[in-house]
Short mmCIF file of C-alpha atoms in Angstrom, two decimals:
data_model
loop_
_atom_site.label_atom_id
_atom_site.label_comp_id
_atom_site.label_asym_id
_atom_site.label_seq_id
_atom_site.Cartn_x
_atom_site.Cartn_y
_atom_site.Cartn_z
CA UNK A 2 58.25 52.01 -26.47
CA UNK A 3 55.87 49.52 -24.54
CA UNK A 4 52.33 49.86 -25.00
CA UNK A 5 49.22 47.26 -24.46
CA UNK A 6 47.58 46.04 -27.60
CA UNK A 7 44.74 44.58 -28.73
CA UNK A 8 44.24 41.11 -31.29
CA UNK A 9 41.32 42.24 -32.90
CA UNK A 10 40.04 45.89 -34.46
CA UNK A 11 36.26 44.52 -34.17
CA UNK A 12 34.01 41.59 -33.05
CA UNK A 13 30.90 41.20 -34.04
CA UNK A 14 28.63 38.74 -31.81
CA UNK A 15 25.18 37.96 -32.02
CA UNK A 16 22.45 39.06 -29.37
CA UNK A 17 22.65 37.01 -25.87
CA UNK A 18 26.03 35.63 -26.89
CA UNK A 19 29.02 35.93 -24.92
CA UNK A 20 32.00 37.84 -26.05
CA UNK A 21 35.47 37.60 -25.50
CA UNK A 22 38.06 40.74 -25.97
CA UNK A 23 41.89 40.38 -25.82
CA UNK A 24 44.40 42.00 -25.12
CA UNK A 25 48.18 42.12 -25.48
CA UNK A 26 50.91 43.93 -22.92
CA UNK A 27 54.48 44.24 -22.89
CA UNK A 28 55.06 46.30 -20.00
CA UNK A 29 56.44 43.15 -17.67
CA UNK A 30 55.93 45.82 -14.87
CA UNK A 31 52.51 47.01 -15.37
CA UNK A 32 51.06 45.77 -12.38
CA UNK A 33 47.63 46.94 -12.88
CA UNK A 34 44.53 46.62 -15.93
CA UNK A 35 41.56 48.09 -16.43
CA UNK A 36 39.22 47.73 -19.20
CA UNK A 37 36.77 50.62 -21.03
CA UNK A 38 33.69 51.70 -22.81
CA UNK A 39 33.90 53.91 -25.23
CA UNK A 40 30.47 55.02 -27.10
CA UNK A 41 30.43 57.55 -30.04
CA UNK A 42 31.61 61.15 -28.98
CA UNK A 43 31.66 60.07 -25.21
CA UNK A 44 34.71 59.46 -22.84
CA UNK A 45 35.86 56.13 -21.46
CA UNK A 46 33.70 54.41 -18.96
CA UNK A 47 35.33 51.90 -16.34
CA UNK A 48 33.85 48.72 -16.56
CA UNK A 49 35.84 46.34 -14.52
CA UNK A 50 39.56 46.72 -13.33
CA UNK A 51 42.32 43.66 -11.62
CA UNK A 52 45.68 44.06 -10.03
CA UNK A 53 48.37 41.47 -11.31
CA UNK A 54 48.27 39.83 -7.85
CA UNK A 55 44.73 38.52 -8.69
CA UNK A 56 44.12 36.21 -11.94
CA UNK A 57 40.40 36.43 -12.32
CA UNK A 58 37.76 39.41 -11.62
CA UNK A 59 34.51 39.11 -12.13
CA UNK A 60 31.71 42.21 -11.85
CA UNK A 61 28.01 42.25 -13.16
CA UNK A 62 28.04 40.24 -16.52
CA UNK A 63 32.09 40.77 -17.08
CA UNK A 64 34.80 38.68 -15.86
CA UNK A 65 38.42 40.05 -16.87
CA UNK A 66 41.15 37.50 -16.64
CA UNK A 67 44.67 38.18 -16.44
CA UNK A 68 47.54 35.94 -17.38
CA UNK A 69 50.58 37.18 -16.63
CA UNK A 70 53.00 34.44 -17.85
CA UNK A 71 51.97 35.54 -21.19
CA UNK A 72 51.11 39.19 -20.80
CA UNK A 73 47.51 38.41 -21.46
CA UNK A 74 44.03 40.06 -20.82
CA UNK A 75 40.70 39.13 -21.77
CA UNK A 76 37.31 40.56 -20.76
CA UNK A 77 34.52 38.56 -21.13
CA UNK A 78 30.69 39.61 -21.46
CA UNK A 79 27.87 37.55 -20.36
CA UNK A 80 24.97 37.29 -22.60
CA UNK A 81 25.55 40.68 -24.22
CA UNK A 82 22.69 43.32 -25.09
CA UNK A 83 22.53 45.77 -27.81
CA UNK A 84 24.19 48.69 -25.37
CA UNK A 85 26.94 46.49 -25.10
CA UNK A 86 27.89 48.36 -28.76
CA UNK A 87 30.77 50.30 -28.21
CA UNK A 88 34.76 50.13 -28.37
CA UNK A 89 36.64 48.29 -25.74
CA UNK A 90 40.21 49.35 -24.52
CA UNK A 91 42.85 48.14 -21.95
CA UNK A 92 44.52 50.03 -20.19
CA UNK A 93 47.41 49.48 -17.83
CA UNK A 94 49.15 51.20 -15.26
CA UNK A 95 52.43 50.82 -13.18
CA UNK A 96 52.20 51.70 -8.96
CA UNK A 97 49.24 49.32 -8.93
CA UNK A 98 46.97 52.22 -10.01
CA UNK A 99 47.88 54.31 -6.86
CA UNK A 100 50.54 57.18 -7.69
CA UNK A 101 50.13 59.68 -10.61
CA UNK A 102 50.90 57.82 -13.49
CA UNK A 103 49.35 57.97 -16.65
CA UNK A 104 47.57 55.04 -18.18
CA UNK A 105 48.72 53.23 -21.21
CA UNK A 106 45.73 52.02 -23.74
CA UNK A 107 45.71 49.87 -26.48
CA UNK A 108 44.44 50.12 -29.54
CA UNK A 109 40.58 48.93 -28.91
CA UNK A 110 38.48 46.70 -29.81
CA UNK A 111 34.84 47.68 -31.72
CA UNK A 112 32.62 45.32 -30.29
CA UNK A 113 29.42 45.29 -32.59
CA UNK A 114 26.23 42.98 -31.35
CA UNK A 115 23.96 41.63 -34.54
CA UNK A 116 20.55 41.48 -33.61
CA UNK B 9 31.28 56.58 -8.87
CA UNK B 10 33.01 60.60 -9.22
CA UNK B 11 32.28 62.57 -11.09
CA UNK B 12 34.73 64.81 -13.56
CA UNK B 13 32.71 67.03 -16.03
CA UNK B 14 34.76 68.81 -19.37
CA UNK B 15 33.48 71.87 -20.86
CA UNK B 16 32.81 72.62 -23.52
CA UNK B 17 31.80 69.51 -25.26
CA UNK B 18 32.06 70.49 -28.77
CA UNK B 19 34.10 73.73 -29.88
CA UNK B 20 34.81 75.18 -33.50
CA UNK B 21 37.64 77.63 -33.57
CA UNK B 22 39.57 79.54 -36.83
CA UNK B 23 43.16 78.45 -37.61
CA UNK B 24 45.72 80.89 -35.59
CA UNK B 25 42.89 81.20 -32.42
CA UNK B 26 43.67 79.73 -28.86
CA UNK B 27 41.14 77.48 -27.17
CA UNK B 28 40.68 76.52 -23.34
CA UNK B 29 39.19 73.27 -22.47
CA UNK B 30 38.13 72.61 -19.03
CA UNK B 31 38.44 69.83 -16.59
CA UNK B 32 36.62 69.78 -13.08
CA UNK B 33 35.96 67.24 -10.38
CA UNK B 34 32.80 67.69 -8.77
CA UNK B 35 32.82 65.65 -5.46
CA UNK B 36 36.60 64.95 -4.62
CA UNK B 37 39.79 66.69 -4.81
CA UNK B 38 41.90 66.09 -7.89
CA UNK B 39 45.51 66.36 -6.63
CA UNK B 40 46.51 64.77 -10.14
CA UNK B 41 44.54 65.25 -13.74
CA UNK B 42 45.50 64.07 -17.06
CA UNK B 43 45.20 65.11 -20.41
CA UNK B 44 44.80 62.39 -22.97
CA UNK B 45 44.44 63.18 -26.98
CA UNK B 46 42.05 61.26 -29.49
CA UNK B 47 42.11 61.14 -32.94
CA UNK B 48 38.93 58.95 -34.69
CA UNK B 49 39.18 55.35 -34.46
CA UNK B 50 42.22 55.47 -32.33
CA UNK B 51 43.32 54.52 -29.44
CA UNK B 52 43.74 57.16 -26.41
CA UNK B 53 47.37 59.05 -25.79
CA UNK B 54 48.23 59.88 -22.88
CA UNK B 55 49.65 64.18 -23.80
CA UNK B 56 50.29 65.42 -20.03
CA UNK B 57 50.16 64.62 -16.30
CA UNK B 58 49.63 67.54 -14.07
CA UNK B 59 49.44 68.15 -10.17
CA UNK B 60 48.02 70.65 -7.96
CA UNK B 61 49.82 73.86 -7.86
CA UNK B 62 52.87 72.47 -10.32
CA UNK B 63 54.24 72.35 -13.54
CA UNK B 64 52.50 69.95 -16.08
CA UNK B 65 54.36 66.67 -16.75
CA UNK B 66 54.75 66.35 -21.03
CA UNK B 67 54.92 63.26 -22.56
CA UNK B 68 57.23 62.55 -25.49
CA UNK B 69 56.37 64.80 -28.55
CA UNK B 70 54.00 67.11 -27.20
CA UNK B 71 54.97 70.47 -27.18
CA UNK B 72 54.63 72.21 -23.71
CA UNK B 73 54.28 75.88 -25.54
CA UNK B 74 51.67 74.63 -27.49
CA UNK B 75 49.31 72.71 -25.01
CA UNK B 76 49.40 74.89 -21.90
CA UNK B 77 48.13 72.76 -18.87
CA UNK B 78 47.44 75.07 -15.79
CA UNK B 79 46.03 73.02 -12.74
CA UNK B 80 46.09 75.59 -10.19
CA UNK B 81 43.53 74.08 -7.78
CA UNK B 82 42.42 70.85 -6.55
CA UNK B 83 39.21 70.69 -8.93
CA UNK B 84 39.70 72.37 -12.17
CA UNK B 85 42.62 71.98 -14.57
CA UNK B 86 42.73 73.49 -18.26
CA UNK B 87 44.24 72.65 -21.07
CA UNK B 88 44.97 75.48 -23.69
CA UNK B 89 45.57 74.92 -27.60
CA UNK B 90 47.39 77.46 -28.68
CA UNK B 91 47.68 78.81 -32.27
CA UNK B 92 45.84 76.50 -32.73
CA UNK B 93 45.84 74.32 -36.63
CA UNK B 94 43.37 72.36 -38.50
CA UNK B 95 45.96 69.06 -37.74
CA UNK B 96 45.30 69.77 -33.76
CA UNK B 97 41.36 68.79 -34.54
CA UNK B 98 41.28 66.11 -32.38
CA UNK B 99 39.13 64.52 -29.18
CA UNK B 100 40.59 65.64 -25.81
CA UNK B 101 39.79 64.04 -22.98
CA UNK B 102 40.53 64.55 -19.24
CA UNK B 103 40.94 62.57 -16.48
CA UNK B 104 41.10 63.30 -12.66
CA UNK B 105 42.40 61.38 -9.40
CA UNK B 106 42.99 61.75 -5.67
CA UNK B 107 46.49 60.27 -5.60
CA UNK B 108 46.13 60.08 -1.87
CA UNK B 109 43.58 56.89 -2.55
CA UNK B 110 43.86 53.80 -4.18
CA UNK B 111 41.39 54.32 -7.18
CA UNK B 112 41.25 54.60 -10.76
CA UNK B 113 41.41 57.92 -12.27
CA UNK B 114 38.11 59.18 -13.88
CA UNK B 115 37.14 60.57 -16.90
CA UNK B 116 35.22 63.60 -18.24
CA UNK B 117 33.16 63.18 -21.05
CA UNK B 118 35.82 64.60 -23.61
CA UNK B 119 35.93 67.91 -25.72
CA UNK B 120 35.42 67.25 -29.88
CA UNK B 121 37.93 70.49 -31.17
CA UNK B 122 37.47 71.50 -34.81
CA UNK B 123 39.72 73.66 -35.90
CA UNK B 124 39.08 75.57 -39.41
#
């Protein structure tokens, strides 16, 4: 079936860098992202989500950016800090994240920041 | 932002023993909760959708008699292993919504199952 998926497995990125994550759909009718943060043992945390009527979100040091010609997603940290460790999904969702549907991840990214 | 809180956290049981794993929202009504199923460096699956006061929605390949999903009120929904086997070890994670606003779902902090 459809599912979102990710380019990379991990990224590693040095201290105060910026870092990019990917991310791949093929659900043409997934009208709605939202990216995570996963630590070790914990459950997602939502970081930053966009519908697919907007392009370009940006929140406190994260900017997600949606092409939808492509089926393209990218999140994109600002100067990134040691807690910034963790895994990254997407996630999408059809019903514009309203309705009871399930979301759809992808395979996550393992973002790793190098002193 | 809510809150949705999973107990217990970490949970050993012997192969052939049911568990329960519990879901609750804490400050808002959670007319839908799902059930999601992680196994280590994986991605999240989504196992179940359930609403208030009905039957559990399976996906594909998960068996219903095995994973019993009760969500009889609007704050606490659990999810059951039954019989259950070493292969079911696994991360379980909930998630809870009000489907009557226009948010993301939430997520509890996940249940680590070992079974031995």
């Amino acid at each position: 079936g459809e599912s979102v998926g990710l380019h990379l497995p991990t990224l590693s990125v040095q201290e105060g860098d910026n870092s990019i994550i990917n991310c791949a759909y093929s659900n043409s009718a997934s009208d709605y992202f939202i990216w995570y943060k996963q630590e070790s043992g914990k459950g997602p945390q939502f970081i930053i989500d966009i519908r697919s009527n907007m392009d370009k979100r940006q929140g406190q040091r994260v900017t997600v950016l949606l092409n939808k010609t492509v089926k393209h997603l990218s999140l994109q940290i600002a100067a990134t800090q040691p807690g910034d460790s963790a895994v990254y999904f997407c996630a999408e969702n059809t019903n514009s994240g309203g309705g009871a549907d399930g979301l759809t991840f992808g395979k996550g990214t393992h973002l790793i920041i190098q002193p | 932002g809510a809150v949705v809180s999973q107990h217990p956290s970490r949970v050993i049981c012997k192969s052939g023993t049911s568990v329960k794993i519990e879901c609750r929202s804490l400050d808002f009504q959670a007319t839908t909760m799902f059930w999601y199923r992680q196994f280590p460096k994986k991605s999240l699956m989504l196992m179940a959708t359930s609403n208030e006061g009905s039957k559990a929605t399976y996906e594909q390949g998960v068996e219903k008699d095995k994973f019993l999903i009760n969500h009889a009120s609007l704050t606490l929904s659990t999810l059951t292993v039954t019989s259950a086997h070493p292969e079911d070890s696994s991360f379980y994670i909930c998630s809870a919504k009000d489907s009557s606003l226009n948010t993301e779902a939430f997520f509890g902090q996940g249940t680590r199952l070992t079974v031995v």
